[in-house]
Tab-separated table of C-alpha atoms in Angstrom:
chain	number	residue	atom	x	y	z
P	1	MET	CA	113.293	129.888	74.103
P	2	LEU	CA	110.430	128.154	75.924
P	3	ARG	CA	111.747	129.337	79.282
P	4	LEU	CA	111.947	132.890	77.935
P	5	ILE	CA	108.297	132.707	76.820
P	6	PHE	CA	107.211	131.459	80.236
P	7	PHE	CA	109.265	134.194	81.900
P	8	ILE	CA	107.659	136.948	79.825
P	9	ALA	CA	104.185	135.477	80.422
P	10	PHE	CA	104.868	135.387	84.169
P	11	ILE	CA	105.988	139.034	84.253
P	12	ILE	CA	102.938	140.145	82.265
P	13	ALA	CA	100.647	138.171	84.590
P	14	LEU	CA	102.188	139.942	87.580
P	15	ASP	CA	101.739	143.250	85.800
P	16	VAL	CA	98.062	142.598	85.111
P	17	TYR	CA	97.477	141.813	88.771
P	18	ALA	CA	99.446	144.856	89.967
P	19	TYR	CA	97.469	147.023	87.539
P	20	GLN	CA	94.488	146.777	89.877
P	21	ALA	CA	96.282	149.107	92.293
P	22	PHE	CA	96.822	151.691	89.540
P	23	ARG	CA	93.301	151.717	88.167
P	24	PHE	CA	92.208	154.718	90.195
P	25	LEU	CA	95.260	156.640	88.891
P	26	VAL	CA	95.158	155.483	85.270
P	27	LYS	CA	92.408	157.255	83.391
P	28	GLY	CA	91.046	156.066	80.074
P	29	ARG	CA	92.228	153.603	77.490
P	30	TRP	CA	95.447	155.442	76.650
P	31	GLY	CA	96.501	155.471	80.308
P	32	THR	CA	96.038	151.715	80.442
P	33	ILE	CA	97.973	151.228	77.209
P	34	LEU	CA	100.836	153.381	78.494
P	35	TYR	CA	100.969	151.378	81.739
P	36	PHE	CA	101.508	148.086	79.908
P	37	LEU	CA	103.788	149.614	77.264
P	38	ILE	CA	106.242	150.609	79.995
P	39	THR	CA	106.484	146.979	81.115
P	40	LEU	CA	106.920	145.716	77.560
P	41	PHE	CA	109.563	148.383	76.876
P	42	ILE	CA	111.620	147.341	79.922
P	43	ILE	CA	111.352	143.615	79.190
P	44	GLY	CA	112.107	144.151	75.503
P	45	GLY	CA	115.086	146.348	76.322
P	46	MET	CA	116.494	143.741	78.710
P	47	ILE	CA	116.164	140.957	76.167
P	48	TYR	CA	117.719	143.056	73.400
P	49	GLN	CA	120.671	144.200	75.507
P	50	PHE	CA	121.549	140.713	76.710
P	51	SER	CA	121.094	139.143	73.294
P	52	THR	CA	123.447	141.685	71.677
P	53	GLY	CA	126.347	141.431	74.118
P	54	GLY	CA	125.079	143.600	76.967
P	55	ARG	CA	126.109	141.006	79.512
P	56	ARG	CA	129.648	141.260	78.234
P	57	ASN	CA	130.194	145.011	78.295
P	58	MET	CA	127.608	146.181	80.870
P	59	SER	CA	127.079	149.487	79.042
P	60	PRO	CA	125.159	152.344	80.717
P	61	LEU	CA	122.114	151.415	78.629
P	62	THR	CA	122.304	147.807	79.820
P	63	GLN	CA	122.580	149.002	83.412
P	64	PHE	CA	119.571	151.293	82.875
P	65	PHE	CA	117.417	148.362	81.818
P	66	ILE	CA	118.673	146.214	84.708
P	67	VAL	CA	117.772	148.920	87.233
P	68	SER	CA	114.387	149.494	85.585
P	69	PHE	CA	113.667	145.768	85.639
P	70	VAL	CA	114.601	145.433	89.317
P	71	ILE	CA	112.368	148.387	90.204
P	72	LEU	CA	109.545	146.921	88.128
P	73	ILE	CA	109.727	143.508	89.793
P	74	VAL	CA	110.394	144.531	93.401
P	75	CYS	CA	107.876	147.357	93.587
P	76	LYS	CA	105.123	145.394	91.903
P	77	LEU	CA	105.729	142.379	94.119
P	78	VAL	CA	105.143	144.666	97.119
P	79	ILE	CA	101.935	145.908	95.490
P	80	ILE	CA	100.818	142.364	94.681
P	81	ALA	CA	101.474	141.150	98.244
P	82	THR	CA	99.302	143.957	99.617
P	83	MET	CA	96.530	143.427	97.068
P	84	PHE	CA	96.589	139.660	97.562
P	85	GLY	CA	95.988	140.139	101.274
P	86	GLU	CA	92.875	142.154	100.494
P	87	ASP	CA	91.709	139.621	97.909
P	88	ILE	CA	91.831	136.877	100.539
P	89	PHE	CA	89.663	139.100	102.755
P	90	ARG	CA	87.251	139.725	99.885
P	91	LEU	CA	86.904	136.030	99.113
P	92	ILE	CA	86.275	135.161	102.765
P	93	LYS	CA	83.701	137.911	103.145
P	94	GLY	CA	81.992	136.898	99.903
P	95	GLY	CA	81.867	133.288	101.089
P	96	LEU	CA	80.344	134.317	104.413
P	97	ASN	CA	77.717	136.402	102.606
P	98	LYS	CA	76.736	133.366	100.571
P	99	LEU	CA	76.684	131.004	103.577
P	100	THR	CA	74.608	133.370	105.716
P	101	GLY	CA	72.258	134.304	102.912
P	102	ASN	CA	73.160	137.971	103.169
P	103	THR	CA	71.527	139.303	100.037
P	104	GLN	CA	72.574	142.888	100.760
P	105	GLY	CA	76.273	142.068	100.496
P	106	SER	CA	77.740	141.306	97.070
P	107	ALA	CA	79.068	137.835	96.278
P	108	ILE	CA	82.611	139.229	96.293
P	109	PRO	CA	82.993	142.794	97.674
P	110	SER	CA	84.712	145.278	95.382
P	111	ARG	CA	88.316	146.239	95.986
P	112	ARG	CA	88.704	149.225	98.286
P	113	LYS	CA	90.483	152.296	96.955
P	114	PHE	CA	92.403	153.010	100.155
P	115	VAL	CA	94.041	149.553	99.987
P	116	SER	CA	95.361	150.409	96.526
P	117	GLN	CA	96.721	153.639	97.932
P	118	ILE	CA	98.461	151.756	100.766
P	119	ALA	CA	99.953	149.325	98.251
P	120	LEU	CA	101.384	152.170	96.183
P	121	GLY	CA	102.695	153.879	99.312
P	122	LEU	CA	104.481	150.724	100.443
P	123	ALA	CA	105.955	150.252	96.960
P	124	ALA	CA	107.497	153.720	97.221
P	125	ILE	CA	109.830	152.425	99.971
P	126	PRO	CA	111.766	149.905	97.818
P	127	PHE	CA	111.573	152.342	94.884
P	128	ALA	CA	113.415	155.013	96.878
P	129	SER	CA	115.821	152.457	98.366
P	130	ILE	CA	116.805	151.094	94.958
P	131	LEU	CA	117.403	154.576	93.573
P	132	TYR	CA	119.583	155.400	96.592
P	133	GLY	CA	121.463	152.129	96.107
P	134	VAL	CA	122.243	153.048	92.496
P	135	ILE	CA	123.118	156.698	93.079
P	136	LYS	CA	124.973	156.422	96.401
P	137	GLY	CA	125.010	152.874	97.728
P	138	ARG	CA	127.402	151.288	95.254
P	139	TYR	CA	130.212	153.590	96.421
P	140	ASN	CA	129.200	153.737	100.092
P	141	PHE	CA	132.411	152.035	101.243
P	142	LYS	CA	132.485	150.746	104.811
P	143	VAL	CA	135.505	149.678	106.833
P	144	LEU	CA	134.611	146.706	109.037
P	145	LYS	CA	137.114	145.885	111.778
P	146	TYR	CA	137.497	142.594	113.642
P	147	THR	CA	139.910	141.292	116.265
P	148	LEU	CA	140.453	137.521	116.284
P	149	SER	CA	142.408	135.687	118.988
P	150	PHE	CA	144.340	132.445	118.545
P	151	ASP	CA	146.167	130.289	121.084
P	152	ASP	CA	148.904	129.322	118.642
P	153	LEU	CA	149.506	132.634	116.883
P	154	PRO	CA	153.269	133.244	116.761
P	155	GLU	CA	154.245	135.908	119.311
P	156	ALA	CA	155.840	138.065	116.630
P	157	PHE	CA	152.458	138.421	114.874
P	158	ASP	CA	150.473	139.562	117.897
P	159	GLY	CA	148.673	142.692	116.644
P	160	TYR	CA	149.293	141.858	112.984
P	161	LYS	CA	146.762	143.642	110.728
P	162	ILE	CA	145.327	142.360	107.470
P	163	THR	CA	143.135	144.283	105.048
P	164	GLN	CA	140.920	142.127	102.840
P	165	ILE	CA	139.117	143.281	99.724
P	166	SER	CA	137.216	141.092	97.301
P	167	ASP	CA	135.116	141.137	94.137
P	168	VAL	CA	136.387	144.322	92.539
P	169	HIS	CA	134.537	143.654	89.237
P	170	SER	CA	136.427	146.480	87.589
P	171	GLY	CA	134.334	146.331	84.408
P	172	SER	CA	131.456	147.922	86.326
P	173	PHE	CA	133.283	151.015	87.616
P	174	ASP	CA	132.333	154.424	86.249
P	175	ASN	CA	133.570	156.902	88.864
P	176	ALA	CA	137.320	157.449	89.216
P	177	GLU	CA	136.919	159.940	92.056
P	178	LYS	CA	134.983	157.475	94.220
P	179	LEU	CA	137.495	154.743	93.477
P	180	ASP	CA	140.394	157.015	94.455
P	181	TYR	CA	138.607	157.665	97.744
P	182	ALA	CA	138.285	153.926	98.400
P	183	ILE	CA	141.971	153.276	97.652
P	184	ASP	CA	142.959	156.063	100.045
P	185	LEU	CA	140.624	154.571	102.662
P	186	ILE	CA	142.368	151.197	102.345
P	187	ASN	CA	145.811	152.775	102.674
P	188	GLU	CA	144.678	154.708	105.752
P	189	GLN	CA	144.231	151.390	107.572
P	190	ALA	CA	148.036	150.966	107.473
P	191	SER	CA	147.736	147.192	107.500
P	192	ASP	CA	150.719	144.874	107.353
P	193	ALA	CA	149.338	142.961	104.349
P	194	ILE	CA	146.565	143.406	101.795
P	195	LEU	CA	144.755	140.282	100.593
P	196	PHE	CA	142.474	140.297	97.570
P	197	THR	CA	140.163	137.278	97.306
P	198	GLY	CA	139.169	137.140	93.654
P	199	ASP	CA	136.978	138.484	90.850
P	200	MET	CA	139.179	141.305	89.648
P	201	VAL	CA	137.044	141.639	86.494
P	202	ASN	CA	133.587	140.757	85.206
P	203	ASN	CA	134.847	138.855	82.169
P	204	GLU	CA	137.866	140.357	80.425
P	205	ALA	CA	141.331	141.441	81.536
P	206	ALA	CA	140.918	144.659	79.532
P	207	GLU	CA	138.374	145.865	82.102
P	208	MET	CA	141.218	146.349	84.586
P	209	GLU	CA	143.472	148.344	82.269
P	210	PRO	CA	141.941	151.787	83.099
P	211	TRP	CA	142.190	151.116	86.841
P	212	LYS	CA	145.499	149.297	87.278
P	213	ASP	CA	147.447	152.467	88.158
P	214	THR	CA	144.834	153.270	90.790
P	215	PHE	CA	145.092	149.836	92.437
P	216	ALA	CA	148.878	149.949	92.138
P	217	ARG	CA	148.735	152.745	94.731
P	218	LEU	CA	147.734	150.235	97.420
P	219	LYS	CA	150.540	149.848	99.942
P	220	ALA	CA	151.280	147.292	102.658
P	221	ARG	CA	154.572	146.583	104.405
P	222	ASP	CA	154.541	142.823	103.793
P	223	GLY	CA	152.957	142.955	100.366
P	224	LYS	CA	149.733	142.449	98.463
P	225	PHE	CA	148.410	138.977	97.688
P	226	SER	CA	145.608	137.764	95.438
P	227	VAL	CA	143.746	134.718	94.153
P	228	LEU	CA	141.429	134.126	91.210
P	229	GLY	CA	137.631	134.177	91.413
P	230	ASN	CA	135.141	132.495	89.115
P	231	HIS	CA	134.749	135.593	86.897
P	232	ASP	CA	138.474	135.966	86.323
P	233	TYR	CA	138.662	132.919	84.040
P	234	GLY	CA	136.428	134.445	81.359
P	235	ASP	CA	134.016	131.512	81.467
P	236	TYR	CA	130.844	133.568	81.018
P	237	ILE	CA	131.323	134.892	77.499
P	238	ASP	CA	131.938	133.311	74.112
P	239	TRP	CA	135.544	133.678	72.917
P	240	PRO	CA	136.400	133.521	69.215
P	241	THR	CA	139.024	130.848	69.922
P	242	PRO	CA	140.261	128.837	72.923
P	243	GLU	CA	143.583	130.625	72.519
P	244	ALA	CA	141.887	134.013	72.995
P	245	LYS	CA	140.450	132.861	76.310
P	246	ILE	CA	143.841	131.617	77.485
P	247	ALA	CA	145.478	134.879	76.405
P	248	ASN	CA	142.871	136.831	78.375
P	249	LEU	CA	143.683	134.984	81.600
P	250	ASP	CA	147.407	135.343	80.971
P	251	ARG	CA	146.971	139.097	80.565
P	252	LEU	CA	144.998	139.321	83.813
P	253	LYS	CA	147.848	137.557	85.603
P	254	GLU	CA	150.302	140.047	84.082
P	255	ILE	CA	148.176	142.994	85.193
P	256	GLN	CA	148.156	141.729	88.765
P	257	LYS	CA	151.933	141.463	88.625
P	258	GLU	CA	152.151	145.015	87.247
P	259	MET	CA	150.054	146.192	90.219
P	260	GLU	CA	152.522	144.366	92.505
P	261	PHE	CA	150.032	141.755	93.655
P	262	LYS	CA	151.506	138.307	94.250
P	263	LEU	CA	148.970	135.962	92.663
P	264	LEU	CA	148.822	132.635	94.504
P	265	LEU	CA	147.777	129.774	92.236
P	266	ASN	CA	147.357	126.752	94.503
P	267	GLU	CA	150.499	127.718	96.396
P	268	HIS	CA	151.611	129.432	99.582
P	269	HIS	CA	153.873	132.245	100.712
P	270	TYR	CA	155.579	132.705	104.073
P	271	ILE	CA	155.642	136.032	105.874
P	272	GLU	CA	158.515	136.091	108.352
P	273	LYS	CA	158.961	138.333	111.351
P	274	ASP	CA	161.510	138.117	114.179
P	275	GLY	CA	162.391	134.565	113.270
P	276	GLN	CA	158.760	133.407	113.226
P	277	ARG	CA	156.385	132.975	110.319
P	278	LEU	CA	152.832	132.605	109.128
P	279	ALA	CA	151.682	131.116	105.841
P	280	ILE	CA	149.450	132.844	103.291
P	281	VAL	CA	147.806	130.019	101.311
P	282	GLY	CA	146.059	130.837	98.035
P	283	VAL	CA	143.881	128.487	95.994
P	284	GLU	CA	142.243	128.977	92.638
P	285	ASN	CA	138.466	129.158	92.515
P	286	TRP	CA	136.612	126.240	94.077
P	287	GLY	CA	132.844	126.493	94.334
P	288	GLU	CA	129.794	124.284	94.778
P	289	GLY	CA	126.690	124.647	92.625
P	290	GLY	CA	128.190	124.514	89.153
P	291	PHE	CA	131.129	126.859	89.724
P	292	LYS	CA	134.698	126.109	88.626
P	293	LYS	CA	136.651	123.773	90.870
P	294	ALA	CA	140.227	124.668	89.920
P	295	GLY	CA	141.330	124.991	93.529
P	296	ASP	CA	143.714	122.320	94.815
P	297	LEU	CA	144.046	122.719	98.566
P	298	ASN	CA	146.467	119.841	99.069
P	299	LYS	CA	148.767	121.205	96.384
P	300	ALA	CA	148.621	124.676	97.935
P	301	ILE	CA	149.754	123.423	101.361
P	302	SER	CA	152.385	120.994	100.084
P	303	GLY	CA	155.553	121.642	102.043
P	304	LEU	CA	153.877	123.435	104.955
P	305	ALA	CA	154.548	122.260	108.495
P	306	GLN	CA	151.504	121.027	110.400
P	307	ASP	CA	151.933	123.635	113.117
P	308	ASP	CA	152.308	126.576	110.706
P	309	PHE	CA	149.765	129.342	111.280
P	310	LYS	CA	147.709	129.352	108.084
P	311	ILE	CA	145.634	132.088	106.457
P	312	LEU	CA	143.765	130.691	103.460
P	313	MET	CA	142.531	132.808	100.562
P	314	SER	CA	139.686	131.057	98.724
P	315	HIS	CA	137.181	133.044	96.692
P	316	ASP	CA	134.020	130.993	97.252
P	317	PRO	CA	132.879	130.372	100.884
P	318	SER	CA	131.325	127.055	99.880
P	319	HIS	CA	134.931	125.791	99.698
P	320	TRP	CA	135.266	126.371	103.451
P	321	GLU	CA	131.984	124.598	104.070
P	322	TYR	CA	132.680	121.510	101.948
P	323	GLU	CA	136.465	121.056	102.069
P	324	VAL	CA	138.370	123.398	104.336
P	325	LYS	CA	136.862	123.321	107.816
P	326	ASP	CA	136.882	119.510	108.000
P	327	HIS	CA	140.293	119.111	106.350
P	328	PRO	CA	142.927	117.204	108.383
P	329	GLU	CA	145.043	120.359	108.388
P	330	HIS	CA	143.974	123.273	110.592
P	331	PHE	CA	143.283	126.514	108.735
P	332	HIS	CA	143.170	129.257	111.325
P	333	LEU	CA	141.569	131.903	109.127
P	334	THR	CA	139.955	131.679	105.701
P	335	LEU	CA	139.160	134.774	103.645
P	336	SER	CA	136.441	134.576	100.983
P	337	GLY	CA	134.034	136.752	99.015
P	338	HIS	CA	131.894	135.824	96.014
P	339	THR	CA	128.397	136.296	97.470
P	340	HIS	CA	128.346	140.157	97.434
P	341	GLY	CA	125.685	139.741	100.128
P	342	MET	CA	123.554	139.751	96.958
P	343	GLN	CA	124.063	143.570	97.041
P	344	PHE	CA	120.682	143.659	98.754
P	345	GLY	CA	119.615	143.121	102.327
P	346	ILE	CA	119.080	144.592	105.765
P	347	GLU	CA	121.840	144.970	108.326
P	348	ILE	CA	121.840	146.472	111.803
P	349	PRO	CA	125.433	145.960	112.967
P	350	GLY	CA	125.598	143.668	115.972
P	351	TRP	CA	121.869	142.992	115.907
P	352	PHE	CA	120.445	141.779	112.636
P	353	LYS	CA	121.679	140.607	109.251
P	354	TRP	CA	119.539	139.312	106.393
P	355	SER	CA	119.747	138.920	102.635
P	356	PRO	CA	118.026	136.544	100.196
P	357	VAL	CA	121.493	135.148	99.433
P	358	LYS	CA	121.341	133.265	102.756
P	359	TRP	CA	119.034	130.778	101.026
P	360	ARG	CA	121.906	129.929	98.671
P	361	TYR	CA	124.973	130.255	100.914
P	362	LYS	CA	125.224	129.163	104.544
P	363	TYR	CA	128.174	131.502	105.045
P	364	TRP	CA	127.438	134.689	103.152
P	365	ALA	CA	128.733	137.783	105.005
P	366	GLY	CA	130.949	138.476	107.980
P	367	ILE	CA	132.819	136.300	110.481
P	368	TYR	CA	131.896	132.671	111.201
P	369	GLU	CA	133.651	130.163	113.486
P	370	ASP	CA	133.838	126.380	113.591
P	371	ALA	CA	136.188	124.341	115.787
P	372	LYS	CA	138.454	127.355	116.387
P	373	GLN	CA	138.678	127.999	112.661
P	374	TYR	CA	137.370	131.288	111.304
P	375	ILE	CA	136.113	132.484	107.947
P	376	ASN	CA	135.407	136.027	106.879
P	377	VAL	CA	133.093	136.414	103.893
P	378	ASN	CA	133.698	139.873	102.480
P	379	ARG	CA	130.616	141.595	101.007
P	380	GLY	CA	132.601	142.780	98.019
P	381	PHE	CA	134.315	145.966	96.909
P	382	GLY	CA	132.513	146.444	93.587
P	383	TYR	CA	129.229	145.353	92.081
P	384	LEU	CA	128.001	143.151	89.268
P	385	ALA	CA	124.948	143.283	86.952
P	386	PHE	CA	122.729	145.446	89.179
P	387	PRO	CA	124.698	148.727	89.396
P	388	GLY	CA	123.928	149.422	93.021
P	389	ARG	CA	123.811	148.207	96.589
P	390	VAL	CA	120.833	148.366	98.910
P	391	GLY	CA	121.573	147.778	102.590
P	392	ILE	CA	124.666	145.656	101.848
P	393	TRP	CA	127.446	148.170	101.343
P	394	PRO	CA	130.857	147.715	99.640
P	395	GLU	CA	133.307	146.425	102.223
P	396	ILE	CA	136.897	146.893	103.276
P	397	THR	CA	137.715	144.372	106.004
P	398	VAL	CA	140.461	144.946	108.574
P	399	ILE	CA	141.332	141.956	110.761
P	400	GLU	CA	143.754	142.212	113.672
P	401	LEU	CA	145.341	138.964	114.848
P	402	LYS	CA	145.876	138.610	118.594
P	403	LYS	CA	147.651	136.056	120.722
P	404	SER	CA	145.174	134.641	123.228
P	405	GLY	CA	145.909	135.809	126.760
P	406	LYS	CA	147.869	138.861	125.633
P	407	ASN	CA	146.720	142.274	126.728
P	408	ALA	CA	145.071	144.384	124.048
């Protein structure tokens, strides 16, 4: 409760400061009251929704308050940053007036109207971007293609294509037409295998029921494989009984089977071709920073030959950082997700990539390499909490495996 009070006080303090930019627009006492009532309405709505189960069902009303809150915070932080810069200037100028004995200048010069106008103009940029992210961005699916070469790739798998998707979060979907388009887009890649790297739902298996026939349409010659992500265990809501939680996970496993996904629970599966093979290794969720550590890598590779070509599916990229890349066994390619790229950032393909999530995860989006071992961190297929994506679009990854030295 104390943290909630401090949080509300902090937001109101920001709002009071940002109000200085609106003063020339807000006329009279009622305009001022309306300005602050909007903030209180959004904060109150957020608190009410999350205290009455909004986090569990992510209703349209809950999503409305989340979007409104994000707009409130981001836009007003832009305003505050601009106004703070001018306040530093005002303090310096006021100090110089006092030191030089300039009696014509005021102790602290008044805030200039045009700076407030600039602040509001700059705030319009994230405002428009967030609205685009909610209306269009969350279904702005992108196919990202990579070619990775390996010295010890079995000859029979030269040119082998894998499609990876991750973080479906089916409880957030609200547009069947857009989802059908994405499924068709995946099938158009005509990959040899489809690998799903966790977080099928937000919390409950029932979220996937309306969409299971849609995902059952996914086709790949050598099959579809999946692992569990941290949200799939139902750890983030209160269940009436422990048995209900267990039953929920059991149902999610059944749904994946009904969709013809082979769920790998700390185990592996061989794909064979022309007398050669590669191993698909799947671990349960393993994550640093308070996340579930159900993954057992040694159990998953038990029985594998040391020289087997290994593709590891592990939901959280921190697993690669802390356990996989320095493991005695060599994992040629690891596929992860989890970060969503924070659903917010700036990307110029081949030139620049940034998101605040980089301060939390060293490996957060795209391909990384260490000692001839690769990881791809998928930006996610769906979305969670904030019903949009700004600059970090939903991703379908296609990876082609090549034998080093072979002609393309």
